XYZ file of C-alpha atoms in Angstrom:
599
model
C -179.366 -57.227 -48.488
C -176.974 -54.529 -49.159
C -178.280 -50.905 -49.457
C -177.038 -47.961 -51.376
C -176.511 -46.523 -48.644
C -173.856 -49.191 -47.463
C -171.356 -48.541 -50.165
C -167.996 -47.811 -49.702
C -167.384 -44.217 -50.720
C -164.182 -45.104 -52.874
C -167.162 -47.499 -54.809
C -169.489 -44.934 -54.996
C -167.178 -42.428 -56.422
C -166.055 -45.620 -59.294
C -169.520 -45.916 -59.902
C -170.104 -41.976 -61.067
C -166.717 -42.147 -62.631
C -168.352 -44.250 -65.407
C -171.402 -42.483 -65.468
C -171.782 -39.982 -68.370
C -171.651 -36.214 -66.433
C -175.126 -35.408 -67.700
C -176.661 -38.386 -65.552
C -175.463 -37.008 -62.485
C -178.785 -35.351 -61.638
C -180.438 -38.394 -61.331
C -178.102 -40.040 -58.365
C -178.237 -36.532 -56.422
C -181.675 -38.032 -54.404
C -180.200 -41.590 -54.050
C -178.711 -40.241 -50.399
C -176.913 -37.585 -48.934
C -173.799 -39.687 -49.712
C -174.062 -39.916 -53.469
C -175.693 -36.468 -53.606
C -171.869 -35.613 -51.819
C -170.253 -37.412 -54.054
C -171.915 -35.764 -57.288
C -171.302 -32.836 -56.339
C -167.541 -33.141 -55.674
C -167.245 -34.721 -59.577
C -169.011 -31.743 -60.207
C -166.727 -29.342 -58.878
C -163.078 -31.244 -58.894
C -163.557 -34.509 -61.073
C -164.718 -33.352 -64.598
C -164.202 -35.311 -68.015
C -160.875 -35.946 -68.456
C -158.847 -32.549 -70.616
C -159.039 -34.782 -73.385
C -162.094 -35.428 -73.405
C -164.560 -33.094 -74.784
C -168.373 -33.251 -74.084
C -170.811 -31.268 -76.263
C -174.271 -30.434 -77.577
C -175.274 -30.885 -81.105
C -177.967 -30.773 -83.375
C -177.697 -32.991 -86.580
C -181.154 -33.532 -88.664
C -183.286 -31.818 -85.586
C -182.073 -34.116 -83.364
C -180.451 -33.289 -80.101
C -177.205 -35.294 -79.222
C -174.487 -35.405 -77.051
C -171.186 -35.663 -78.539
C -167.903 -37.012 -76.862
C -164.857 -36.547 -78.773
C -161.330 -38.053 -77.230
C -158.415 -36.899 -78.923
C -155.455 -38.539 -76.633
C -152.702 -39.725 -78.448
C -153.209 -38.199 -81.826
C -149.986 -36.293 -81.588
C -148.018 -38.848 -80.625
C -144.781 -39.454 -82.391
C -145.066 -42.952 -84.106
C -147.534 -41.502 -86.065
C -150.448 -43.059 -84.225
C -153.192 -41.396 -85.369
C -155.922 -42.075 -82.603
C -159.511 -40.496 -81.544
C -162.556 -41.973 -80.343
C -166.098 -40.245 -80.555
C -169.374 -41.410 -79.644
C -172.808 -39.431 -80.306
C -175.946 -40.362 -77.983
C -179.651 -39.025 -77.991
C -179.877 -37.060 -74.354
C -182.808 -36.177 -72.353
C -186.633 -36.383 -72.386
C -186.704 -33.379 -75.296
C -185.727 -35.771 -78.142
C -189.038 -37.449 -78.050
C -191.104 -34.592 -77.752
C -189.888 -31.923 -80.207
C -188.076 -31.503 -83.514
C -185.067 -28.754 -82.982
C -183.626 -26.048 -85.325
C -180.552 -24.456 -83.744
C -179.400 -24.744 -80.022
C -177.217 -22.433 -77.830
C -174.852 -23.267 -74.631
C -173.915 -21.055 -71.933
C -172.183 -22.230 -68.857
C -174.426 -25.469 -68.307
C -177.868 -24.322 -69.773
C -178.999 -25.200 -73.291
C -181.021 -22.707 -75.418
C -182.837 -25.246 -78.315
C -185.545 -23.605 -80.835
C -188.551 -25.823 -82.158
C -187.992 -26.410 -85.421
C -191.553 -24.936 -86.727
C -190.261 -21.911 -84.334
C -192.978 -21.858 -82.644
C -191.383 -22.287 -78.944
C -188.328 -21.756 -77.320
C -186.900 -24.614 -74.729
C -183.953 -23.570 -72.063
C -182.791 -27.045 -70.801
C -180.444 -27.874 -67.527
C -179.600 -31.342 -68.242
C -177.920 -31.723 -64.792
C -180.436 -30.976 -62.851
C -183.039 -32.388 -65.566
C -185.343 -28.757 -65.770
C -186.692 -27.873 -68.922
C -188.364 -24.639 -69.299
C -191.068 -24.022 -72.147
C -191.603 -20.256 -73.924
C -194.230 -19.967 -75.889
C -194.194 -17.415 -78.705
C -196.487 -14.811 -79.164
C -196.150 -15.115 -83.047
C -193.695 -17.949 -84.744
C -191.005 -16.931 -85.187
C -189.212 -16.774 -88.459
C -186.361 -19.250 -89.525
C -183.877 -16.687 -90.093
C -184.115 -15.434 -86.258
C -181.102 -15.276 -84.123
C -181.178 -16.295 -80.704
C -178.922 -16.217 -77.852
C -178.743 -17.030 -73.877
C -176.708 -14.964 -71.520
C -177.016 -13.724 -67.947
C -176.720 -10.363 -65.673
C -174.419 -9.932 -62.829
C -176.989 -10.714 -60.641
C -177.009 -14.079 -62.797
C -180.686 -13.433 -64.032
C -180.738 -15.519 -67.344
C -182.038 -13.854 -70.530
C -182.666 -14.777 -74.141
C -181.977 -12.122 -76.787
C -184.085 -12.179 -80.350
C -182.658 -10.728 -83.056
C -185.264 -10.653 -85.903
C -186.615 -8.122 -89.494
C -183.141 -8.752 -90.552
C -181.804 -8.031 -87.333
C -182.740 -4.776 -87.119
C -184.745 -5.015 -83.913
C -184.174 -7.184 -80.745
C -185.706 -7.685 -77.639
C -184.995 -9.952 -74.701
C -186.826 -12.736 -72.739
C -186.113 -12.475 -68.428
C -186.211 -15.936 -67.476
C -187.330 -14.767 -63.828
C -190.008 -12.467 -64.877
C -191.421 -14.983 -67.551
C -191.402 -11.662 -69.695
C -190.409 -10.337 -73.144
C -188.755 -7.057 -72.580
C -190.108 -3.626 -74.922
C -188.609 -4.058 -78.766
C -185.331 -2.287 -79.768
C -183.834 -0.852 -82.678
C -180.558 -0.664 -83.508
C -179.483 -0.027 -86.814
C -176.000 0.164 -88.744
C -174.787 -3.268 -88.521
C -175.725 -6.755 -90.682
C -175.176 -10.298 -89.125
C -175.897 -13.242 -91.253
C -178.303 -15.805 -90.333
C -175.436 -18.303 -90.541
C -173.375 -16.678 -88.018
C -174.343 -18.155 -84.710
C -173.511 -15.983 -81.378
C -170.920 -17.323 -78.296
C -171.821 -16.988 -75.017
C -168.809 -15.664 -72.870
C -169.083 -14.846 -69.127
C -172.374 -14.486 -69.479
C -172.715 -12.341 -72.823
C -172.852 -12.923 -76.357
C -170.697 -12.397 -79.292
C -171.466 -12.113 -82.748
C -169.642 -11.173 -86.181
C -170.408 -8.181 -87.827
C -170.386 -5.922 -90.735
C -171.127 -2.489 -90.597
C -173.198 -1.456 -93.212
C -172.686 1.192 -95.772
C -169.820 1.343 -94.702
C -166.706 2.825 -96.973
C -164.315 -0.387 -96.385
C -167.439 -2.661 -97.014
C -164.472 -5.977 -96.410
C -164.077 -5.130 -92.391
C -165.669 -7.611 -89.800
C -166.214 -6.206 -86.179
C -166.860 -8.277 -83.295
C -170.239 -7.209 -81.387
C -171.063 -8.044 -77.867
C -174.674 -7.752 -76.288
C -173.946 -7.260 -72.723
C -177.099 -9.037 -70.609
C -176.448 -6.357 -67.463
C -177.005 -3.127 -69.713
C -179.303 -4.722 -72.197
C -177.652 -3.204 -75.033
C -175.099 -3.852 -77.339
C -171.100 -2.695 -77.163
C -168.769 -1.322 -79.604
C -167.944 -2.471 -82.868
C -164.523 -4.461 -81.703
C -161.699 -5.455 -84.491
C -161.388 -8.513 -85.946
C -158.169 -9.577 -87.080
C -158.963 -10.485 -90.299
C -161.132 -8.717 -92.985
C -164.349 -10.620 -94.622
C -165.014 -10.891 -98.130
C -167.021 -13.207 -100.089
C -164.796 -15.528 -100.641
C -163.866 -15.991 -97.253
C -165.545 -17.510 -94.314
C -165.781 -16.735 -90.379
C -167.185 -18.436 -86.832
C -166.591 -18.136 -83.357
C -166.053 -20.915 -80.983
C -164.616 -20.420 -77.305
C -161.823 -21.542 -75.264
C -162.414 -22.307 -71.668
C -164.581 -20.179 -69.976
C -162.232 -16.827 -70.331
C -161.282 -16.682 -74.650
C -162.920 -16.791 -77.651
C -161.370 -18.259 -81.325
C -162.168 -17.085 -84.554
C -161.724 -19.557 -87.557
C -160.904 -17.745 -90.812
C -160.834 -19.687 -94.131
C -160.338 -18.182 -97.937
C -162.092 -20.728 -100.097
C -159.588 -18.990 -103.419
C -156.607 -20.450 -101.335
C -157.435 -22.682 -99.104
C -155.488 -20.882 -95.962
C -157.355 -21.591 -92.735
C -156.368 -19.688 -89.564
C -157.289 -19.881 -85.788
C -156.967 -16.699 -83.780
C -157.216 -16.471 -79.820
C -158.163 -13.587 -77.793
C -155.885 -12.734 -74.894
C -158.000 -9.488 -73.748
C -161.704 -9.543 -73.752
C -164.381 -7.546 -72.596
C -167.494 -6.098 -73.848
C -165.833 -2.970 -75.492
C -162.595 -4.047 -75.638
C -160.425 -6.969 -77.430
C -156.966 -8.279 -77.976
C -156.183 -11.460 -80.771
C -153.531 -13.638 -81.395
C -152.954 -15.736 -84.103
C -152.427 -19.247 -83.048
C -151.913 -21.161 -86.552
C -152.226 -20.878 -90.211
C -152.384 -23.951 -92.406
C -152.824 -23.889 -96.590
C -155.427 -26.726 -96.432
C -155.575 -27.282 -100.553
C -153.074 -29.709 -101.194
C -154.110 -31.789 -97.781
C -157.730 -32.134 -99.079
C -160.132 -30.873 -100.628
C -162.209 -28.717 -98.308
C -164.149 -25.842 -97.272
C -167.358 -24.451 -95.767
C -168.930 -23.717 -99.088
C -171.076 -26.667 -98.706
C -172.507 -25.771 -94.748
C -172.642 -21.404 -95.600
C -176.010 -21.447 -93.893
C -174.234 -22.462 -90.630
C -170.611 -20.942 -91.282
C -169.036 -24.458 -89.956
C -169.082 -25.501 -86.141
C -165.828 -25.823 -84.364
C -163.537 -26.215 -81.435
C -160.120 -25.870 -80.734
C -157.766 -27.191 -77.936
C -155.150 -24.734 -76.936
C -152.737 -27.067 -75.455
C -152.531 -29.700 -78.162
C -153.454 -26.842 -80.889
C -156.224 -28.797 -82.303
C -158.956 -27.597 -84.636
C -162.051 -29.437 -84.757
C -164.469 -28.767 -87.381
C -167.662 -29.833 -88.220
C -169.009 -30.122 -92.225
C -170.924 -31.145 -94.771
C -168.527 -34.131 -97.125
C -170.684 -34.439 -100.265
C -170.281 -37.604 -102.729
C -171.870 -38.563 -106.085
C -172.199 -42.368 -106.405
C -170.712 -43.231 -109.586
C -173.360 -45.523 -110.871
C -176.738 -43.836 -109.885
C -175.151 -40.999 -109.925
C -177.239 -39.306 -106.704
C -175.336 -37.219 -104.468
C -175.189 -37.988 -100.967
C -174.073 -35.661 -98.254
C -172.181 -36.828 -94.753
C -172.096 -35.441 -91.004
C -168.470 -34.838 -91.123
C -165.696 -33.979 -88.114
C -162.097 -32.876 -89.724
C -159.700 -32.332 -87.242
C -157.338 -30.194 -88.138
C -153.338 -28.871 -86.425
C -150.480 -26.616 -87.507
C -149.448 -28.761 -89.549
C -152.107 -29.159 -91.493
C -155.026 -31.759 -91.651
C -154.975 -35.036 -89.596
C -157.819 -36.843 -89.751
C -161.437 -36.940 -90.645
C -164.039 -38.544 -88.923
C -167.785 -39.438 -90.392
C -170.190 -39.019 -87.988
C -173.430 -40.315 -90.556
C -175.286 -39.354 -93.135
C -176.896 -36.104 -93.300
C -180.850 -36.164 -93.742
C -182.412 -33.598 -97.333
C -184.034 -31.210 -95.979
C -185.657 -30.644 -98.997
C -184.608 -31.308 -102.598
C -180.893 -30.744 -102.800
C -180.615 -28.907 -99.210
C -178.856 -30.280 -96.242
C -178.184 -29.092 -92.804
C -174.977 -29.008 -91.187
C -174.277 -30.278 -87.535
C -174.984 -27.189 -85.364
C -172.222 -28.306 -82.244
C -171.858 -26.401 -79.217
C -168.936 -23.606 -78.897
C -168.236 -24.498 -75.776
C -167.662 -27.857 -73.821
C -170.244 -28.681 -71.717
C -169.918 -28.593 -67.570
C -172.637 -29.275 -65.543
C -174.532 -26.536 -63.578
C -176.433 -26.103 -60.493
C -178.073 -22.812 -61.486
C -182.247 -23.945 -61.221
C -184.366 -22.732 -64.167
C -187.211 -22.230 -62.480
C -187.697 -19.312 -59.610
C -189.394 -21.594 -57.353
C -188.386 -23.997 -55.247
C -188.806 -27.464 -56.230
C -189.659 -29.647 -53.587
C -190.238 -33.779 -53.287
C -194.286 -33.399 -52.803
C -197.363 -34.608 -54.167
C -199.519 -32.321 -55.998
C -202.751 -32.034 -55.481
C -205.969 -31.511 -58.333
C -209.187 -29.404 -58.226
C -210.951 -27.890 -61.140
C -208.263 -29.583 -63.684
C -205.678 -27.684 -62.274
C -203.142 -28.608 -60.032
C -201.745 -26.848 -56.455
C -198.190 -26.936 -54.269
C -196.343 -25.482 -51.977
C -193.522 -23.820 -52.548
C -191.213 -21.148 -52.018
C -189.677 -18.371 -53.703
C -185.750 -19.204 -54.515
C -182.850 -16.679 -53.651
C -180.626 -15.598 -56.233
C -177.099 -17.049 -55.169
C -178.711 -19.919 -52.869
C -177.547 -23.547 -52.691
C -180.598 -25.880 -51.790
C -178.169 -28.253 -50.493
C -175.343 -26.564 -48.737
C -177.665 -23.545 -47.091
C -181.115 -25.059 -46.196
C -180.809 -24.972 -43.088
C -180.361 -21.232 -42.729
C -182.944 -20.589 -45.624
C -186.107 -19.057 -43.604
C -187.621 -18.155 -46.722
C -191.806 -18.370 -46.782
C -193.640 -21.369 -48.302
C -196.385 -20.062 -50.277
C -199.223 -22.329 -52.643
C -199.086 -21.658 -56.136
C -200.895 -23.529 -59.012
C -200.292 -24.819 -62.131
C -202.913 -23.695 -64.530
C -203.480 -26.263 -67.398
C -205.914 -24.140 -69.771
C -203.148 -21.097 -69.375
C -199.921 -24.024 -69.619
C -198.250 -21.869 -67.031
C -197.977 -21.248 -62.825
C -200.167 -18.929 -61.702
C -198.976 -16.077 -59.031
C -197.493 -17.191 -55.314
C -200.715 -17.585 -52.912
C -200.486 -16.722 -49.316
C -201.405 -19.805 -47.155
C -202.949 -19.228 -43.348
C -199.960 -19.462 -41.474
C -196.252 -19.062 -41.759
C -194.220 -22.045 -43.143
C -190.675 -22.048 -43.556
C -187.395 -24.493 -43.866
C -186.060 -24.009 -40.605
C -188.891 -24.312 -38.666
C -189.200 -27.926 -39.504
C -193.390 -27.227 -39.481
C -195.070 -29.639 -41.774
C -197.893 -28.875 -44.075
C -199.940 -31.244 -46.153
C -202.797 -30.498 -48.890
C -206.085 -32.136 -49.432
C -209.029 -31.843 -51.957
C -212.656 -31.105 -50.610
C -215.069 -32.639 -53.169
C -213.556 -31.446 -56.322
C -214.307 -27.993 -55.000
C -212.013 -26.595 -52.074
C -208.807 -27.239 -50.999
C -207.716 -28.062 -47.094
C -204.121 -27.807 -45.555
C -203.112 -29.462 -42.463
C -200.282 -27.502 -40.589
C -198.487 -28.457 -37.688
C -196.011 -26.775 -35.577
C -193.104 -28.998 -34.396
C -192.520 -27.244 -31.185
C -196.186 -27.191 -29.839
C -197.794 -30.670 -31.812
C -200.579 -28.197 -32.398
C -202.449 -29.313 -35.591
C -204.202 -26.770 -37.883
C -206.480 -27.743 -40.586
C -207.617 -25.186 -43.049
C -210.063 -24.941 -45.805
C -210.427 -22.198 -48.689
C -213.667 -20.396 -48.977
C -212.353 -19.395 -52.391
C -209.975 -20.786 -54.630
C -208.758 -19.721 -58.016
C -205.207 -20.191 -59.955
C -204.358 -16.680 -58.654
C -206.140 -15.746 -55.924
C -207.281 -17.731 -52.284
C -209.052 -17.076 -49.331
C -208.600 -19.590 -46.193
C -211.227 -20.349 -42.977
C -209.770 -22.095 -39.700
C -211.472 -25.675 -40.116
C -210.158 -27.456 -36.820
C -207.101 -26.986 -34.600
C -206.111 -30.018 -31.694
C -203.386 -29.964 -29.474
C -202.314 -33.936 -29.702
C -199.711 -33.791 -27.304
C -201.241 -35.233 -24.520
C -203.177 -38.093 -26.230
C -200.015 -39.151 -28.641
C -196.829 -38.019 -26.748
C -194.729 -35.280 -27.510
C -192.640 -36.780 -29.807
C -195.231 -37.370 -32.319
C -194.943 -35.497 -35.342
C -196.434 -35.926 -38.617
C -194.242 -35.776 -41.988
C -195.427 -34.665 -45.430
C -193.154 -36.417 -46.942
C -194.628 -40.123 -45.581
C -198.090 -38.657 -44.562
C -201.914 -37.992 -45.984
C -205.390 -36.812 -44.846
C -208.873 -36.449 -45.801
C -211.563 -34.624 -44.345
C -215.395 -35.038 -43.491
C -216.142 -30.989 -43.551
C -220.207 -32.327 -42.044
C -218.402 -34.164 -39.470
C -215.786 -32.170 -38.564
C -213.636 -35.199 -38.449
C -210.064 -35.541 -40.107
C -208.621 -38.916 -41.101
C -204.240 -38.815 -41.090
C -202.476 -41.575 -42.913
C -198.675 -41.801 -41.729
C -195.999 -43.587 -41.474
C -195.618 -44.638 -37.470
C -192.154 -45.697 -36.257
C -191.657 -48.527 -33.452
C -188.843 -50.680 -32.081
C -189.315 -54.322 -31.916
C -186.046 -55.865 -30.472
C -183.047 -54.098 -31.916
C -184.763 -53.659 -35.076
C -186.358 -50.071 -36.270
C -189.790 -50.923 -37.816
C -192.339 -49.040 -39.934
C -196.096 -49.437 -40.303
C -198.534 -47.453 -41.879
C -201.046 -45.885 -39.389
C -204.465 -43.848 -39.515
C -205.117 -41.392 -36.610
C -208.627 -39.945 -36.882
C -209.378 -36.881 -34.955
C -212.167 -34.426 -33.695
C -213.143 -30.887 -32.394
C -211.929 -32.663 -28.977
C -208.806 -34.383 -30.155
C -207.810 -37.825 -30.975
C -210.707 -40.266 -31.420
C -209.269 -43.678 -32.786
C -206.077 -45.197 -34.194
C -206.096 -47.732 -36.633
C -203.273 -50.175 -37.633
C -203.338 -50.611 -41.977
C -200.238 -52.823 -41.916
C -196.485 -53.060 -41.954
C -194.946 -49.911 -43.862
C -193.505 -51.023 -47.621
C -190.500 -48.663 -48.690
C -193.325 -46.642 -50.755
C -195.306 -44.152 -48.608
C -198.504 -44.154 -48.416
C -200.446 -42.630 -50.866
C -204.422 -41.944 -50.391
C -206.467 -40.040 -53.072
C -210.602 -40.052 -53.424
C -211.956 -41.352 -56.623
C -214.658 -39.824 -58.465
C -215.453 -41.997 -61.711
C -215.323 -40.799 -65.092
C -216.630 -40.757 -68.456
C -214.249 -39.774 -69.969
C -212.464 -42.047 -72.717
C -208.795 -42.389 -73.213
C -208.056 -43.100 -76.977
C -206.064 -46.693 -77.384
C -205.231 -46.129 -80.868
C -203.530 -43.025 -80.188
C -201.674 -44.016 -77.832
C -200.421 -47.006 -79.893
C -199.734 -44.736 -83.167
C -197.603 -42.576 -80.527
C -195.650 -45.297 -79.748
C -195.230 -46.610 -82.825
C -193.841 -43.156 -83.897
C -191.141 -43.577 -81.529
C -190.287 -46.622 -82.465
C -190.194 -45.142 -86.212
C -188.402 -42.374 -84.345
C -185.699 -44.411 -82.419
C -184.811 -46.302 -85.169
C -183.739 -43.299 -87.880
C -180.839 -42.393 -86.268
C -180.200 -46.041 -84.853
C -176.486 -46.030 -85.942
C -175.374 -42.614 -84.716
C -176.241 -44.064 -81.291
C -172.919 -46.379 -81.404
C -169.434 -45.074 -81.012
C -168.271 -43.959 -84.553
């Protein structure tokens, strides 16, 4: 049989070439090979320049979007692009989303009954859940940036964005309310992360020239917000601006007159937080090319993006048509792509759900194109373990992450502590970092395994690789924040099981008779028969005095063994629930069945 881990690396690499980008996480733990491999598509093998990959949020669901736009310049006229639009991720089945935000491989989304915030690394597969403390309301703004330390925050803008205050995803912690007044944003007028802050357009208000639009940046280092920065057009009305970005180092500003028609793209070539420099890129009188304009998606000011090198607008609308006979409007997801020439093409992307009598939703698409990131939501350390259950809760180890540290490249310099912390199901959230009886770290190569104690205590078996000294422990108290540890046994094995022997928590299990004093390890045991590296799963019970017996189970499967006590229940699980929940996403699946294919 050939393995995985047998492939050619040229086939490997084929193999992730046709995987979408965003599936990548999932390969990293096939083997150190593919987890390679990722990494270097990652880093030197993105999506093809023509090829754009973005977010999007069309009727509250979220999508990924690929848009190809090779060979739509060419000279014979060949007018050619290719787009496909696929449900992504776990998220789509759990909630309905409002508005989503990118920034540098991390997705912002907001529930649509606003009563949680979600930050998303589809790489890496982490979602992170914020509750709010009230709900918030519909017209909020929200944004996701990071310091220079690259701490990721989420700003609030909210009482017609008068006040703010920011979220610190590392402190799990809403920062005190500010107030600054003197400026108006509408709700329509979505912010762009750049280098790690956010942009926004701006009026000041009562102001004498009451036409002028300033650019505003909140800076996530200083916590505050910059200068009023010049646009290079004025607002009015009649006219209508967004932002998108270019790259990772400009930001475009798409200006349309809806008396005229004239649509212009302007580039920065200088920004900064209190300083900007624009250029105008094209101008095109869209009227007599087609009827269009952003009058129909106002509440989101029109989604776009623009390639610098082809200089290529494409943006994202509302097409509204009566049918003739029943004479009920119908309004359609709708991609125009747009170049200094004028318009090219048009692309339909479906049909847009009512939101409520007579009110649609535009597409809300991503400024910027999406590139996978390696930056970990969470603070703590994920590791491949099994939890382990007491009082409804659940307990690991862990250990606290550095800012700036690769899991994979610098592990084995990381001598970080291991520490227990629980997950606390009545609170939804982890509890404090709890200090475990010994010292644990990476380097060390110690192992350290946890066990229940009738529903009530928890145990932890240590073992020091250099010594084969085994330590069990066993809490006297245990809460979600707080623990208190007693020595329970502690054997030397080596001279009953060799020096070599060391147990693995990743292939190993115990329980414990705390009358007896006895302790009962299930591992994997390695052994050579012929040429031929074997595997069987083993029990090793031992004493006060040391090893007492070995027992044989069988020959080791590719699963580990896995040993849990059972304590029966009363408690009833609800079948018709469960097949109502399913049959909603079935119901689910099937309303946006045809933006699944390639339009």
């Amino acid at each position: 049989m050939t393995m995985m881990s047998d492939l050619s690396k040229d086939l490997v690499e084929e193999i992730l070439s046709k995987a979408p980008i965003t599936s990548l996480g999932a390969v990293r733990s096939t083997s150190k090979q593919w987890n390679a491999s990722s990494k270097d598509r990652l880093l030197c093998k993105a999506e093809p320049r023509e090829q754009y990959l973005r977010f999007m949020v069309m009727d509250h669901r979220f999508l990924s979007m690929t848009f190809n736009l090779h060979g739509i310049l060419k000279g014979d006229g060949e007018v050619f692009v290719r787009s496909s639009i696929k449900e992504v991720g776990d998220i789509v089945n759990q909630i309905d989303i409002s508005k989503v935000f990118h920034c540098d491989g991390l997705v912002l989304c907001v529930t649509n009954d606003n009563s949680s915030l979600v930050v998303w690394n589809p790489y890496l597969g982490q979602t992170k859940w914020i509750e709010a403390r009230e709900p918030h309301d519909e017209s909020d703004l929200f944004a996701l940036g990071y310091d220079k330390d690259k701490n990721h925050k989420i700003l609030r803008l909210y009482d017609e964005y008068y006040n703010y205050k920011f979220y610190n995803l590392k402190t799990e912690s809403w920062g005190e309310e500010d107030y600054l007044p003197g400026w108006d944003i509408d709700s329509y007028n979505r912010g762009v992360a750049l280098n790690g802050n956010t942009y926004f357009l701006t009026q000041e208000q009562r102001a004498k020239d009451k036409y002028r639009v300033y650019l505003l940046c909140f800076d996530f280092t200083t916590e505050t917000f910059g200068e009023f920065l010049a646009m290079p057009f004025r607002y009015h009305r009649k006219y209508i601006g967004t932002l998108s970005c270019v790259g990772k180092e400009k930001l475009a500003a798409l200006y349309q007159r809806w008396d005229t028609g004239e649509m212009a793209i302007w580039v920065t070539t200088k920004i900064e937080s209190n300083e900007v420099l624009w250029s105008n890129l094209f101008k095109v009188d869209m009227k007599p090319l087609i009827r269009f304009g952003f009058q129909y998606c106002r509440d989101e000011a029109g989604s776009f993006f623009f390639d610098e090198e082809k200089k290529l607008a494409v943006v994202f609308n509302l097409d509204r048509k009566s049918d003739k006979m029943t004479k009920k409007k119908h309004c359609y997801h709708t991609a125009y792509i747009v170049g200094v020439k004028g318009y090219l093409r048009k692309v339909v992307l479906g049909e847009a759900v009512e939101v409520r009598e007579g009110v649609y939703r535009s597409a809300l698409v991503c400024s910027s194109s999406y590139v996978p990131s390696l930056e970990k939501i969470n603070q703590i350390e994920e590791e491949e373990q099994k939890g382990t259950s007491l009082d409804g809760n659940t307990y690991f180890w862990t250990r606290e992450r550095k800012k700036g540290y690769d899991s994979d490249e610098d592990e084995d310099e990381d001598t970080s502590p291991y520490f227990l912390i629980c997950f606390d199901f009545t609170a939804e959230r982890f509890g404090k970092l709890l200090d475990l009886p010994f010292t644990l770290d990476f380097v060390s190569e110690d192992n350290e395994i946890l066990y229940c104690v009738k529903e009530e205590k928890l145990a932890a078996l240590y073992q020091q690789c250099d010594t084969t000294m085994i330590e069990i422990w066993i809490t006297t108290k245990i809460e979600p924040n707080a623990v208190s540890w007693t020595p329970f046994l502690k054997v030397d094995i080596e001279p009953l099981l060799g020096l070599d022997f060391l147990f693995n928590e990743d292939d190993s299990c115990f329980f414990i008779d705390e009358e007896k004093k006895l302790a009962v390890v299930i591992h994997a045991d390695g052994f050579v028969e012929g040429k031929i590296f074997c595997e069987r799963t083993t029990s090793l019970i031992i004493g006060e005095n040391g090893y007492l017996k070995k027992v044989n189970l069988g020959e080791e499967t590719y699963d580990h063994p896995l040993v849990c006590s059972y304590v029966p229940s009363s408690v009833q699980i609800n079948q018709i629930a469960g097949r109502e929940g399913r049959e909603n996403k079935r119901k689910r699946k099937s309303k946006g069945k045809d933006l699944t294919n390639k339009v």
